[in-house]
mmCIF file of C-alpha atoms in Angstrom:
data_model
loop_
_atom_site.group_PDB
_atom_site.id
_atom_site.type_symbol
_atom_site.label_atom_id
_atom_site.label_comp_id
_atom_site.label_asym_id
_atom_site.label_seq_id
_atom_site.Cartn_x
_atom_site.Cartn_y
_atom_site.Cartn_z
ATOM 1 C CA UNK Y 1 -7.126 62.488 -55.840
ATOM 2 C CA UNK Y 2 -8.248 65.398 -55.239
ATOM 3 C CA UNK Y 3 -9.451 65.734 -51.718
ATOM 4 C CA UNK Y 4 -9.110 68.616 -48.841
ATOM 5 C CA UNK Y 5 -6.390 67.949 -46.544
ATOM 6 C CA UNK Y 6 -6.134 69.931 -42.928
ATOM 7 C CA UNK Y 7 -4.359 71.798 -43.577
ATOM 8 C CA UNK Y 8 -7.400 73.543 -46.246
ATOM 9 C CA UNK Y 9 -9.312 73.152 -42.671
ATOM 10 C CA UNK Y 10 -6.235 75.558 -40.534
ATOM 11 C CA UNK Y 11 -6.369 77.964 -43.269
ATOM 12 C CA UNK Y 12 -10.185 78.066 -42.892
ATOM 13 C CA UNK Y 13 -9.304 78.560 -39.374
ATOM 14 C CA UNK Y 14 -11.228 75.893 -36.598
ATOM 15 C CA UNK Y 15 -10.292 77.700 -33.412
ATOM 16 C CA UNK Y 16 -13.418 77.774 -31.126
ATOM 17 C CA UNK Y 17 -14.949 74.934 -33.677
ATOM 18 C CA UNK Y 18 -16.184 71.225 -33.428
ATOM 19 C CA UNK Y 19 -14.213 69.037 -35.463
ATOM 20 C CA UNK Y 20 -14.899 65.551 -35.178
ATOM 21 C CA UNK Y 21 -11.745 62.976 -36.023
ATOM 22 C CA UNK Y 22 -11.904 59.536 -36.605
ATOM 23 C CA UNK Y 23 -8.900 57.556 -35.124
ATOM 24 C CA UNK Y 24 -6.862 54.163 -35.601
ATOM 25 C CA UNK Y 25 -6.425 53.548 -32.062
ATOM 26 C CA UNK Y 26 -6.746 49.463 -31.885
ATOM 27 C CA UNK Y 27 -3.580 48.867 -30.001
ATOM 28 C CA UNK Y 28 -2.588 45.551 -28.757
ATOM 29 C CA UNK Y 29 -3.297 45.011 -24.728
ATOM 30 C CA UNK Y 30 -2.346 43.062 -21.987
ATOM 31 C CA UNK Y 31 -4.577 40.409 -21.473
ATOM 32 C CA UNK Y 32 -4.452 40.693 -17.957
ATOM 33 C CA UNK Y 33 -3.138 43.676 -17.141
ATOM 34 C CA UNK Y 34 -5.173 45.704 -20.046
ATOM 35 C CA UNK Y 35 -1.901 47.783 -20.896
ATOM 36 C CA UNK Y 36 -0.778 48.757 -23.779
ATOM 37 C CA UNK Y 37 1.667 46.920 -25.436
ATOM 38 C CA UNK Y 38 1.741 48.772 -28.396
ATOM 39 C CA UNK Y 39 1.270 52.458 -28.989
ATOM 40 C CA UNK Y 40 2.225 52.968 -32.336
ATOM 41 C CA UNK Y 41 -1.322 54.309 -33.351
ATOM 42 C CA UNK Y 42 -1.387 56.480 -30.625
ATOM 43 C CA UNK Y 43 1.308 57.948 -31.917
ATOM 44 C CA UNK Y 44 0.728 58.504 -35.199
ATOM 45 C CA UNK Y 45 -2.126 60.266 -34.657
ATOM 46 C CA UNK Y 46 -0.158 62.813 -32.013
ATOM 47 C CA UNK Y 47 0.747 65.755 -36.064
ATOM 48 C CA UNK Y 48 -3.542 65.713 -36.933
ATOM 49 C CA UNK Y 49 -4.297 65.410 -32.674
ATOM 50 C CA UNK Y 50 -1.772 68.593 -32.214
ATOM 51 C CA UNK Y 51 -2.344 70.514 -34.995
ATOM 52 C CA UNK Y 52 -5.768 71.191 -34.817
ATOM 53 C CA UNK Y 53 -4.798 71.174 -30.310
ATOM 54 C CA UNK Y 54 -2.541 74.254 -30.890
ATOM 55 C CA UNK Y 55 -5.311 75.922 -33.074
ATOM 56 C CA UNK Y 56 -7.799 75.679 -30.912
ATOM 57 C CA UNK Y 57 -10.219 73.434 -32.165
ATOM 58 C CA UNK Y 58 -11.970 71.663 -29.701
ATOM 59 C CA UNK Y 59 -10.962 67.204 -30.934
ATOM 60 C CA UNK Y 60 -13.434 64.885 -30.733
ATOM 61 C CA UNK Y 61 -11.879 61.792 -31.463
ATOM 62 C CA UNK Y 62 -13.840 58.678 -32.168
ATOM 63 C CA UNK Y 63 -11.560 55.484 -32.599
ATOM 64 C CA UNK Y 64 -12.940 51.157 -32.279
ATOM 65 C CA UNK Y 65 -10.914 49.221 -30.217
ATOM 66 C CA UNK Y 66 -11.460 45.528 -31.086
ATOM 67 C CA UNK Y 67 -14.117 43.575 -32.512
ATOM 68 C CA UNK Y 68 -16.814 43.777 -29.873
ATOM 69 C CA UNK Y 69 -20.413 42.399 -31.142
ATOM 70 C CA UNK Y 70 -22.178 45.856 -31.505
ATOM 71 C CA UNK Y 71 -22.591 46.001 -27.145
ATOM 72 C CA UNK Y 72 -20.425 47.436 -24.417
ATOM 73 C CA UNK Y 73 -17.749 44.956 -23.108
ATOM 74 C CA UNK Y 74 -14.894 46.243 -21.194
ATOM 75 C CA UNK Y 75 -11.996 44.552 -22.188
ATOM 76 C CA UNK Y 76 -12.294 47.020 -25.246
ATOM 77 C CA UNK Y 77 -12.520 50.001 -23.186
ATOM 78 C CA UNK Y 78 -10.959 52.675 -24.576
ATOM 79 C CA UNK Y 79 -10.242 53.795 -21.620
ATOM 80 C CA UNK Y 80 -6.493 52.934 -20.715
ATOM 81 C CA UNK Y 81 -6.306 54.917 -24.514
ATOM 82 C CA UNK Y 82 -7.335 57.915 -23.111
ATOM 83 C CA UNK Y 83 -4.678 57.900 -20.479
ATOM 84 C CA UNK Y 84 -1.781 56.970 -22.374
ATOM 85 C CA UNK Y 85 -3.286 59.476 -25.126
ATOM 86 C CA UNK Y 86 -3.600 61.995 -22.902
ATOM 87 C CA UNK Y 87 0.391 61.407 -21.581
ATOM 88 C CA UNK Y 88 1.482 61.751 -25.283
ATOM 89 C CA UNK Y 89 -0.054 65.604 -25.752
ATOM 90 C CA UNK Y 90 0.534 66.578 -22.462
ATOM 91 C CA UNK Y 91 -2.768 67.271 -21.730
ATOM 92 C CA UNK Y 92 -5.581 65.744 -19.729
ATOM 93 C CA UNK Y 93 -8.353 63.543 -22.132
ATOM 94 C CA UNK Y 94 -11.028 64.337 -21.802
ATOM 95 C CA UNK Y 95 -13.263 60.646 -21.741
ATOM 96 C CA UNK Y 96 -16.456 59.512 -22.834
ATOM 97 C CA UNK Y 97 -17.808 56.631 -20.501
ATOM 98 C CA UNK Y 98 -20.141 55.865 -23.962
ATOM 99 C CA UNK Y 99 -20.310 56.783 -27.935
ATOM 100 C CA UNK Y 100 -22.729 58.640 -28.557
ATOM 101 C CA UNK Y 101 -25.307 59.380 -25.341
ATOM 102 C CA UNK Y 102 -25.051 61.225 -21.729
ATOM 103 C CA UNK Y 103 -21.524 61.265 -21.392
ATOM 104 C CA UNK Y 104 -20.745 61.242 -24.777
ATOM 105 C CA UNK Y 105 -23.247 64.418 -25.047
ATOM 106 C CA UNK Y 106 -22.091 66.575 -21.409
ATOM 107 C CA UNK Y 107 -18.316 65.923 -22.139
ATOM 108 C CA UNK Y 108 -18.232 67.023 -25.852
ATOM 109 C CA UNK Y 109 -20.255 69.643 -24.774
ATOM 110 C CA UNK Y 110 -17.922 70.770 -21.835
ATOM 111 C CA UNK Y 111 -14.735 71.053 -23.991
ATOM 112 C CA UNK Y 112 -13.345 74.749 -24.183
ATOM 113 C CA UNK Y 113 -11.307 75.056 -26.895
ATOM 114 C CA UNK Y 114 -7.828 73.329 -28.140
ATOM 115 C CA UNK Y 115 -8.897 70.191 -25.274
ATOM 116 C CA UNK Y 116 -9.385 67.353 -26.285
ATOM 117 C CA UNK Y 117 -12.554 64.349 -25.866
ATOM 118 C CA UNK Y 118 -12.555 60.317 -26.763
ATOM 119 C CA UNK Y 119 -15.648 58.479 -27.192
ATOM 120 C CA UNK Y 120 -16.001 55.348 -25.935
ATOM 121 C CA UNK Y 121 -15.167 52.209 -29.030
ATOM 122 C CA UNK Y 122 -17.599 53.220 -31.886
ATOM 123 C CA UNK Y 123 -17.964 49.227 -32.228
ATOM 124 C CA UNK Y 124 -19.396 49.439 -28.940
ATOM 125 C CA UNK Y 125 -22.522 50.452 -30.947
ATOM 126 C CA UNK Y 126 -24.057 47.603 -33.311
ATOM 127 C CA UNK Y 127 -24.700 50.450 -36.255
ATOM 128 C CA UNK Y 128 -20.751 51.865 -36.514
ATOM 129 C CA UNK Y 129 -20.620 48.336 -38.282
ATOM 130 C CA UNK Y 130 -24.287 46.994 -40.097
ATOM 131 C CA UNK Y 131 -24.593 46.183 -43.400
ATOM 132 C CA UNK Y 132 -27.238 47.959 -43.401
ATOM 133 C CA UNK Y 133 -27.238 51.356 -44.839
ATOM 134 C CA UNK Y 134 -30.291 53.056 -43.302
ATOM 135 C CA UNK Y 135 -28.642 51.610 -39.507
ATOM 136 C CA UNK Y 136 -25.431 53.142 -40.177
ATOM 137 C CA UNK Y 137 -26.781 56.090 -41.365
ATOM 138 C CA UNK Y 138 -28.586 56.636 -38.291
ATOM 139 C CA UNK Y 139 -25.421 55.904 -35.515
ATOM 140 C CA UNK Y 140 -23.495 58.853 -38.625
ATOM 141 C CA UNK Y 141 -26.150 60.889 -37.791
ATOM 142 C CA UNK Y 142 -25.339 60.677 -34.023
ATOM 143 C CA UNK Y 143 -21.667 60.801 -34.791
ATOM 144 C CA UNK Y 144 -21.439 63.681 -37.103
ATOM 145 C CA UNK Y 145 -23.963 66.058 -34.277
ATOM 146 C CA UNK Y 146 -20.797 66.262 -31.742
ATOM 147 C CA UNK Y 147 -19.121 67.797 -34.610
ATOM 148 C CA UNK Y 148 -18.641 70.374 -37.417
ATOM 149 C CA UNK Y 149 -15.955 69.460 -39.195
ATOM 150 C CA UNK Y 150 -14.702 65.884 -39.770
ATOM 151 C CA UNK Y 151 -10.469 64.528 -39.981
ATOM 152 C CA UNK Y 152 -10.091 60.567 -40.658
ATOM 153 C CA UNK Y 153 -7.412 59.968 -40.082
ATOM 154 C CA UNK Y 154 -7.081 56.904 -39.614
ATOM 155 C CA UNK Y 155 -5.798 54.351 -42.527
ATOM 156 C CA UNK Y 156 -5.943 51.040 -41.152
ATOM 157 C CA UNK Y 157 -9.803 51.137 -40.937
ATOM 158 C CA UNK Y 158 -10.349 53.069 -44.857
ATOM 159 C CA UNK Y 159 -10.956 49.801 -46.078
ATOM 160 C CA UNK Y 160 -13.791 49.788 -44.424
ATOM 161 C CA UNK Y 161 -17.467 50.825 -45.303
ATOM 162 C CA UNK Y 162 -18.141 52.006 -41.531
ATOM 163 C CA UNK Y 163 -20.535 54.089 -40.631
ATOM 164 C CA UNK Y 164 -18.419 57.041 -38.467
ATOM 165 C CA UNK Y 165 -15.667 56.125 -41.818
ATOM 166 C CA UNK Y 166 -18.164 56.615 -45.325
ATOM 167 C CA UNK Y 167 -21.354 57.648 -43.260
ATOM 168 C CA UNK Y 168 -19.961 60.096 -41.652
ATOM 169 C CA UNK Y 169 -17.996 62.318 -43.644
ATOM 170 C CA UNK Y 170 -21.264 62.822 -46.098
ATOM 171 C CA UNK Y 171 -22.744 64.833 -43.294
ATOM 172 C CA UNK Y 172 -19.893 67.572 -42.961
ATOM 173 C CA UNK Y 173 -17.358 69.395 -43.963
ATOM 174 C CA UNK Y 174 -14.110 66.347 -44.882
ATOM 175 C CA UNK Y 175 -10.953 66.136 -44.514
ATOM 176 C CA UNK Y 176 -7.679 63.774 -45.072
ATOM 177 C CA UNK Y 177 -5.985 63.646 -41.458
ATOM 178 C CA UNK Y 178 -1.464 63.796 -41.883
ATOM 179 C CA UNK Y 179 -1.470 60.355 -41.514
ATOM 180 C CA UNK Y 180 -4.404 59.779 -43.752
ATOM 181 C CA UNK Y 181 -2.288 62.352 -46.702
ATOM 182 C CA UNK Y 182 0.938 60.334 -45.992
ATOM 183 C CA UNK Y 183 -0.818 56.821 -46.286
ATOM 184 C CA UNK Y 184 -1.677 57.218 -49.388
ATOM 185 C CA UNK Y 185 0.881 59.723 -50.941
ATOM 186 C CA UNK Y 186 3.545 56.618 -50.306
ATOM 187 C CA UNK Y 187 1.457 53.945 -51.825
ATOM 188 C CA UNK Y 188 0.798 55.616 -54.731
ATOM 189 C CA UNK Y 189 4.019 55.502 -55.124
ATOM 190 C CA UNK Y 190 4.222 51.618 -55.726
ATOM 191 C CA UNK Y 191 1.197 52.062 -57.772
ATOM 192 C CA UNK Y 192 2.698 54.207 -59.769
ATOM 193 C CA UNK Y 193 6.425 54.245 -61.119
ATOM 194 C CA UNK Y 194 8.442 52.393 -58.288
ATOM 195 C CA UNK Y 195 11.768 52.617 -59.071
ATOM 196 C CA UNK Y 196 14.115 49.385 -60.269
ATOM 197 C CA UNK Y 197 14.016 47.027 -58.834
ATOM 198 C CA UNK Y 198 10.943 46.570 -57.565
ATOM 199 C CA UNK Y 199 11.146 43.804 -54.688
ATOM 200 C CA UNK Y 200 8.056 43.046 -52.957
ATOM 201 C CA UNK Y 201 7.534 40.718 -48.878
ATOM 202 C CA UNK Y 202 5.425 38.087 -47.855
ATOM 203 C CA UNK Y 203 4.667 36.717 -45.036
ATOM 204 C CA UNK Y 204 2.381 35.692 -42.095
ATOM 205 C CA UNK Y 205 -0.508 32.300 -41.540
ATOM 206 C CA UNK Y 206 -2.263 32.235 -44.769
ATOM 207 C CA UNK Y 207 -2.048 32.213 -48.731
ATOM 208 C CA UNK Y 208 -5.791 32.583 -49.028
ATOM 209 C CA UNK Y 209 -5.204 36.709 -47.089
ATOM 210 C CA UNK Y 210 -2.161 37.464 -49.703
ATOM 211 C CA UNK Y 211 -3.807 35.665 -52.808
ATOM 212 C CA UNK Y 212 -5.449 38.547 -54.532
ATOM 213 C CA UNK Y 213 -2.375 41.016 -53.681
ATOM 214 C CA UNK Y 214 0.267 38.267 -54.946
ATOM 215 C CA UNK Y 215 -1.845 38.050 -58.641
ATOM 216 C CA UNK Y 216 -2.023 41.692 -58.609
ATOM 217 C CA UNK Y 217 1.705 42.183 -57.813
ATOM 218 C CA UNK Y 218 3.218 39.867 -60.271
ATOM 219 C CA UNK Y 219 3.149 42.586 -63.457
ATOM 220 C CA UNK Y 220 4.907 45.371 -61.591
ATOM 221 C CA UNK Y 221 7.679 42.870 -59.358
ATOM 222 C CA UNK Y 222 11.268 42.703 -59.974
ATOM 223 C CA UNK Y 223 10.883 39.890 -57.189
ATOM 224 C CA UNK Y 224 8.340 38.938 -55.070
ATOM 225 C CA UNK Y 225 10.358 36.601 -51.613
ATOM 226 C CA UNK Y 226 7.466 34.813 -49.377
ATOM 227 C CA UNK Y 227 7.829 33.277 -45.721
ATOM 228 C CA UNK Y 228 5.822 32.553 -43.455
ATOM 229 C CA UNK Y 229 3.439 30.045 -42.327
ATOM 230 C CA UNK Y 230 2.030 30.415 -46.398
ATOM 231 C CA UNK Y 231 5.144 29.241 -47.418
ATOM 232 C CA UNK Y 232 4.483 25.879 -47.102
ATOM 233 C CA UNK Y 233 1.466 25.674 -49.125
ATOM 234 C CA UNK Y 234 4.379 27.174 -51.786
ATOM 235 C CA UNK Y 235 6.751 24.247 -51.341
ATOM 236 C CA UNK Y 236 3.989 21.468 -51.080
ATOM 237 C CA UNK Y 237 2.952 23.358 -54.289
ATOM 238 C CA UNK Y 238 6.363 22.246 -54.721
ATOM 239 C CA UNK Y 239 6.148 19.004 -54.144
ATOM 240 C CA UNK Y 240 7.575 18.609 -50.775
ATOM 241 C CA UNK Y 241 6.689 17.232 -47.436
ATOM 242 C CA UNK Y 242 5.961 20.345 -44.791
ATOM 243 C CA UNK Y 243 5.177 17.493 -41.528
ATOM 244 C CA UNK Y 244 2.728 19.810 -39.924
ATOM 245 C CA UNK Y 245 3.381 22.912 -40.790
ATOM 246 C CA UNK Y 246 0.513 25.760 -41.683
ATOM 247 C CA UNK Y 247 -1.119 24.362 -45.053
ATOM 248 C CA UNK Y 248 -3.923 25.134 -46.683
ATOM 249 C CA UNK Y 249 -4.952 22.595 -48.963
ATOM 250 C CA UNK Y 250 -7.316 23.831 -50.968
ATOM 251 C CA UNK Y 251 -4.999 26.072 -51.865
ATOM 252 C CA UNK Y 252 -2.288 23.864 -53.636
ATOM 253 C CA UNK Y 253 -2.708 24.134 -57.182
ATOM 254 C CA UNK Y 254 -3.001 28.230 -57.262
ATOM 255 C CA UNK Y 255 -0.325 27.805 -56.066
ATOM 256 C CA UNK Y 256 1.830 25.878 -58.377
ATOM 257 C CA UNK Y 257 -0.108 28.075 -61.200
ATOM 258 C CA UNK Y 258 1.268 30.782 -59.155
ATOM 259 C CA UNK Y 259 4.574 29.406 -59.623
ATOM 260 C CA UNK Y 260 4.171 28.366 -63.506
ATOM 261 C CA UNK Y 261 3.478 32.228 -63.693
ATOM 262 C CA UNK Y 262 5.766 34.309 -62.091
ATOM 263 C CA UNK Y 263 8.546 33.996 -64.869
ATOM 264 C CA UNK Y 264 10.424 33.306 -61.837
ATOM 265 C CA UNK Y 265 9.790 35.685 -59.860
ATOM 266 C CA UNK Y 266 8.607 34.283 -57.084
ATOM 267 C CA UNK Y 267 11.884 33.003 -54.582
ATOM 268 C CA UNK Y 268 11.598 29.841 -51.790
ATOM 269 C CA UNK Y 269 12.543 29.561 -49.252
ATOM 270 C CA UNK Y 270 15.500 27.314 -49.170
ATOM 271 C CA UNK Y 271 16.031 26.041 -45.395
ATOM 272 C CA UNK Y 272 13.222 26.885 -41.978
ATOM 273 C CA UNK Y 273 13.586 26.318 -38.287
ATOM 274 C CA UNK Y 274 11.349 23.001 -37.873
ATOM 275 C CA UNK Y 275 9.319 22.293 -34.152
ATOM 276 C CA UNK Y 276 8.299 19.509 -32.101
ATOM 277 C CA UNK Y 277 5.710 21.774 -31.818
ATOM 278 C CA UNK Y 278 3.623 25.640 -31.463
ATOM 279 C CA UNK Y 279 5.621 25.933 -27.972
ATOM 280 C CA UNK Y 280 8.187 29.485 -27.211
ATOM 281 C CA UNK Y 281 10.881 25.770 -25.461
ATOM 282 C CA UNK Y 282 9.993 23.085 -28.433
ATOM 283 C CA UNK Y 283 12.681 21.172 -29.439
ATOM 284 C CA UNK Y 284 14.207 22.710 -33.383
ATOM 285 C CA UNK Y 285 16.744 22.504 -36.047
ATOM 286 C CA UNK Y 286 17.175 23.933 -39.221
ATOM 287 C CA UNK Y 287 16.792 21.828 -42.265
ATOM 288 C CA UNK Y 288 16.485 22.040 -45.899
ATOM 289 C CA UNK Y 289 13.042 22.530 -47.807
ATOM 290 C CA UNK Y 290 13.611 18.749 -48.785
ATOM 291 C CA UNK Y 291 13.857 17.629 -45.397
ATOM 292 C CA UNK Y 292 10.784 18.138 -43.591
ATOM 293 C CA UNK Y 293 10.214 15.794 -41.026
ATOM 294 C CA UNK Y 294 6.531 14.382 -41.614
ATOM 295 C CA UNK Y 295 5.436 14.817 -37.495
ATOM 296 C CA UNK Y 296 7.179 18.368 -37.287
ATOM 297 C CA UNK Y 297 5.909 22.041 -38.002
ATOM 298 C CA UNK Y 298 8.472 24.905 -39.778
ATOM 299 C CA UNK Y 299 8.499 28.109 -36.975
ATOM 300 C CA UNK Y 300 9.948 30.536 -38.831
ATOM 301 C CA UNK Y 301 12.851 30.747 -42.352
ATOM 302 C CA UNK Y 302 16.373 29.520 -41.834
ATOM 303 C CA UNK Y 303 19.515 31.423 -42.045
ATOM 304 C CA UNK Y 304 20.210 30.018 -45.902
ATOM 305 C CA UNK Y 305 16.806 30.840 -46.944
ATOM 306 C CA UNK Y 306 17.068 34.776 -44.162
ATOM 307 C CA UNK Y 307 21.107 35.241 -46.111
ATOM 308 C CA UNK Y 308 19.742 34.638 -49.677
ATOM 309 C CA UNK Y 309 15.678 36.756 -49.786
ATOM 310 C CA UNK Y 310 18.877 39.671 -48.721
ATOM 311 C CA UNK Y 311 21.077 38.946 -51.598
ATOM 312 C CA UNK Y 312 17.812 40.256 -53.095
ATOM 313 C CA UNK Y 313 16.645 43.003 -50.857
ATOM 314 C CA UNK Y 314 20.456 44.495 -51.380
ATOM 315 C CA UNK Y 315 19.958 44.948 -55.294
ATOM 316 C CA UNK Y 316 16.474 46.612 -54.550
ATOM 317 C CA UNK Y 317 15.753 50.758 -55.625
ATOM 318 C CA UNK Y 318 11.705 50.207 -53.530
ATOM 319 C CA UNK Y 319 10.943 47.713 -51.238
ATOM 320 C CA UNK Y 320 7.199 46.401 -49.867
ATOM 321 C CA UNK Y 321 7.260 44.033 -47.022
ATOM 322 C CA UNK Y 322 4.059 42.652 -45.448
ATOM 323 C CA UNK Y 323 4.001 40.046 -42.755
ATOM 324 C CA UNK Y 324 6.466 38.541 -40.769
ATOM 325 C CA UNK Y 325 8.624 35.647 -41.612
ATOM 326 C CA UNK Y 326 7.707 33.448 -38.136
ATOM 327 C CA UNK Y 327 6.342 33.210 -34.950
ATOM 328 C CA UNK Y 328 8.481 36.688 -34.674
ATOM 329 C CA UNK Y 329 6.361 36.497 -30.641
ATOM 330 C CA UNK Y 330 8.321 33.505 -30.184
ATOM 331 C CA UNK Y 331 12.448 34.103 -29.949
ATOM 332 C CA UNK Y 332 13.599 31.145 -30.839
ATOM 333 C CA UNK Y 333 11.642 31.412 -34.188
ATOM 334 C CA UNK Y 334 12.131 35.356 -34.122
ATOM 335 C CA UNK Y 335 15.632 35.634 -35.971
ATOM 336 C CA UNK Y 336 13.750 35.120 -39.349
ATOM 337 C CA UNK Y 337 12.331 37.997 -39.549
ATOM 338 C CA UNK Y 338 14.764 40.555 -37.810
ATOM 339 C CA UNK Y 339 17.679 39.051 -40.329
ATOM 340 C CA UNK Y 340 14.617 40.220 -42.448
ATOM 341 C CA UNK Y 341 13.921 43.547 -41.496
ATOM 342 C CA UNK Y 342 17.210 44.114 -40.901
ATOM 343 C CA UNK Y 343 18.769 43.718 -44.038
ATOM 344 C CA UNK Y 344 15.701 45.937 -45.392
ATOM 345 C CA UNK Y 345 17.432 48.179 -43.431
ATOM 346 C CA UNK Y 346 20.236 47.923 -45.637
ATOM 347 C CA UNK Y 347 19.031 48.495 -48.364
ATOM 348 C CA UNK Y 348 19.925 51.446 -50.848
ATOM 349 C CA UNK Y 349 15.584 51.974 -50.695
ATOM 350 C CA UNK Y 350 12.748 53.634 -50.475
ATOM 351 C CA UNK Y 351 11.655 50.116 -48.223
ATOM 352 C CA UNK Y 352 7.571 50.669 -47.061
ATOM 353 C CA UNK Y 353 6.613 47.939 -43.866
ATOM 354 C CA UNK Y 354 2.494 47.100 -44.367
ATOM 355 C CA UNK Y 355 1.314 47.687 -41.194
ATOM 356 C CA UNK Y 356 -0.369 44.909 -38.886
ATOM 357 C CA UNK Y 357 2.118 42.155 -37.452
ATOM 358 C CA UNK Y 358 5.293 43.697 -39.576
ATOM 359 C CA UNK Y 359 4.729 46.990 -37.836
ATOM 360 C CA UNK Y 360 4.276 45.520 -34.289
ATOM 361 C CA UNK Y 361 7.482 43.084 -35.143
ATOM 362 C CA UNK Y 362 9.789 46.040 -35.766
ATOM 363 C CA UNK Y 363 8.929 47.916 -32.533
ATOM 364 C CA UNK Y 364 8.886 44.182 -30.791
ATOM 365 C CA UNK Y 365 11.645 43.458 -32.274
ATOM 366 C CA UNK Y 366 13.612 47.048 -31.121
ATOM 367 C CA UNK Y 367 14.237 48.028 -34.579
ATOM 368 C CA UNK Y 368 14.651 51.832 -35.261
ATOM 369 C CA UNK Y 369 12.086 52.321 -37.674
ATOM 370 C CA UNK Y 370 13.346 55.278 -38.529
ATOM 371 C CA UNK Y 371 16.106 53.287 -40.619
ATOM 372 C CA UNK Y 372 12.469 52.436 -42.853
ATOM 373 C CA UNK Y 373 10.628 54.386 -45.688
ATOM 374 C CA UNK Y 374 7.254 54.133 -43.964
ATOM 375 C CA UNK Y 375 5.609 52.332 -42.390
ATOM 376 C CA UNK Y 376 2.755 51.956 -42.679
ATOM 377 C CA UNK Y 377 -0.670 51.758 -39.451
ATOM 378 C CA UNK Y 378 -2.572 49.682 -42.094
ATOM 379 C CA UNK Y 379 -1.728 46.159 -42.785
ATOM 380 C CA UNK Y 380 -5.021 45.112 -44.468
ATOM 381 C CA UNK Y 381 -5.758 48.353 -45.768
ATOM 382 C CA UNK Y 382 -2.139 48.475 -47.679
ATOM 383 C CA UNK Y 383 -3.285 45.300 -48.866
ATOM 384 C CA UNK Y 384 -5.950 46.258 -50.427
ATOM 385 C CA UNK Y 385 -4.726 49.443 -52.061
ATOM 386 C CA UNK Y 386 -2.050 47.969 -53.366
ATOM 387 C CA UNK Y 387 -4.597 45.309 -55.082
ATOM 388 C CA UNK Y 388 -6.207 48.893 -56.659
ATOM 389 C CA UNK Y 389 -9.196 48.134 -55.339
ATOM 390 C CA UNK Y 390 -11.360 51.387 -54.312
ATOM 391 C CA UNK Y 391 -11.122 52.264 -50.002
ATOM 392 C CA UNK Y 392 -14.506 52.493 -49.175
ATOM 393 C CA UNK Y 393 -13.190 55.532 -46.374
ATOM 394 C CA UNK Y 394 -10.414 56.873 -49.268
ATOM 395 C CA UNK Y 395 -13.908 57.420 -51.815
ATOM 396 C CA UNK Y 396 -15.835 59.452 -48.985
ATOM 397 C CA UNK Y 397 -12.806 61.983 -48.780
ATOM 398 C CA UNK Y 398 -13.261 62.665 -52.298
ATOM 399 C CA UNK Y 399 -16.666 62.767 -52.960
#
């Protein structure tokens, strides 16, 4: 890739210059208290922000949070993020109560060298996500007016053709932040010549969400381990009863074809944890996959499956994991995800956790993040990179 980096920008000197940083601060918030429940994405951007602050830049950070409908919505305000970011940086973060309006203009204008401002949620403006080039471009013009240079450190958004990701770089000198650079370096290892055996673990709810990446990975991986809700569509494709488990009926034939074409690379669960209902206190048991009762639903992989998957992982030299093995948010159905995560950390392999729920599970289960080779901040972006798709945000930085 021919992308200029943050170090290139710092070498030119940023003291007294306004630097617009696109970060991914899309953190989960508690619905009742509004408190941040996982600050991993905030911490991920600290190396870039810290370097700019130390170099004396006037740092203007922008991000989205959640999916507001192009208008202000208090439940998606970035104000709590400004507070937490300030705590982590050890200095106040000045918060603008709008994105490109009077508050944003006055907040940015008042910045001193080495200070940081955070603009309100980008998606409070319809132009951010608009499919109309002119509307998106007009919003990008307003954003670009806040910077003398642009840094993209939002890997979790580079697969989106949004104004702050795709259009702003065309209007300002632009570089990749440290996080984006690291993500691309790591994922390129998986797509070029991964050390073998190369084992991929895929979970999550829907086969349809992962179909493209399965198609892309099958020719290149040595083993593909499938758990989570998506495994039941594969089990159905083998002619098994899956009860009331999550099932994509229109994907059964596709799964059957994938199994036939895989040459034995795909490994499916041999036992699952079934429950009477989708509830944390539901009565549950472990059964063989050929003995799932018609009135019960599977919510986790079983211990025999964990052992089998762990055996495959123990042979690996490269591992990519995307998607939990069960409903890890409920303690009764978290053992499968925990067991696979622990098996990955024990493998003598370069391991990549593909963002999204997998990264959230690592933190929610209290696992040591440093025992993984890399934890991506972008679930969707990492999958699309592995599919071989052109990511608009990366293409914009290359131009």
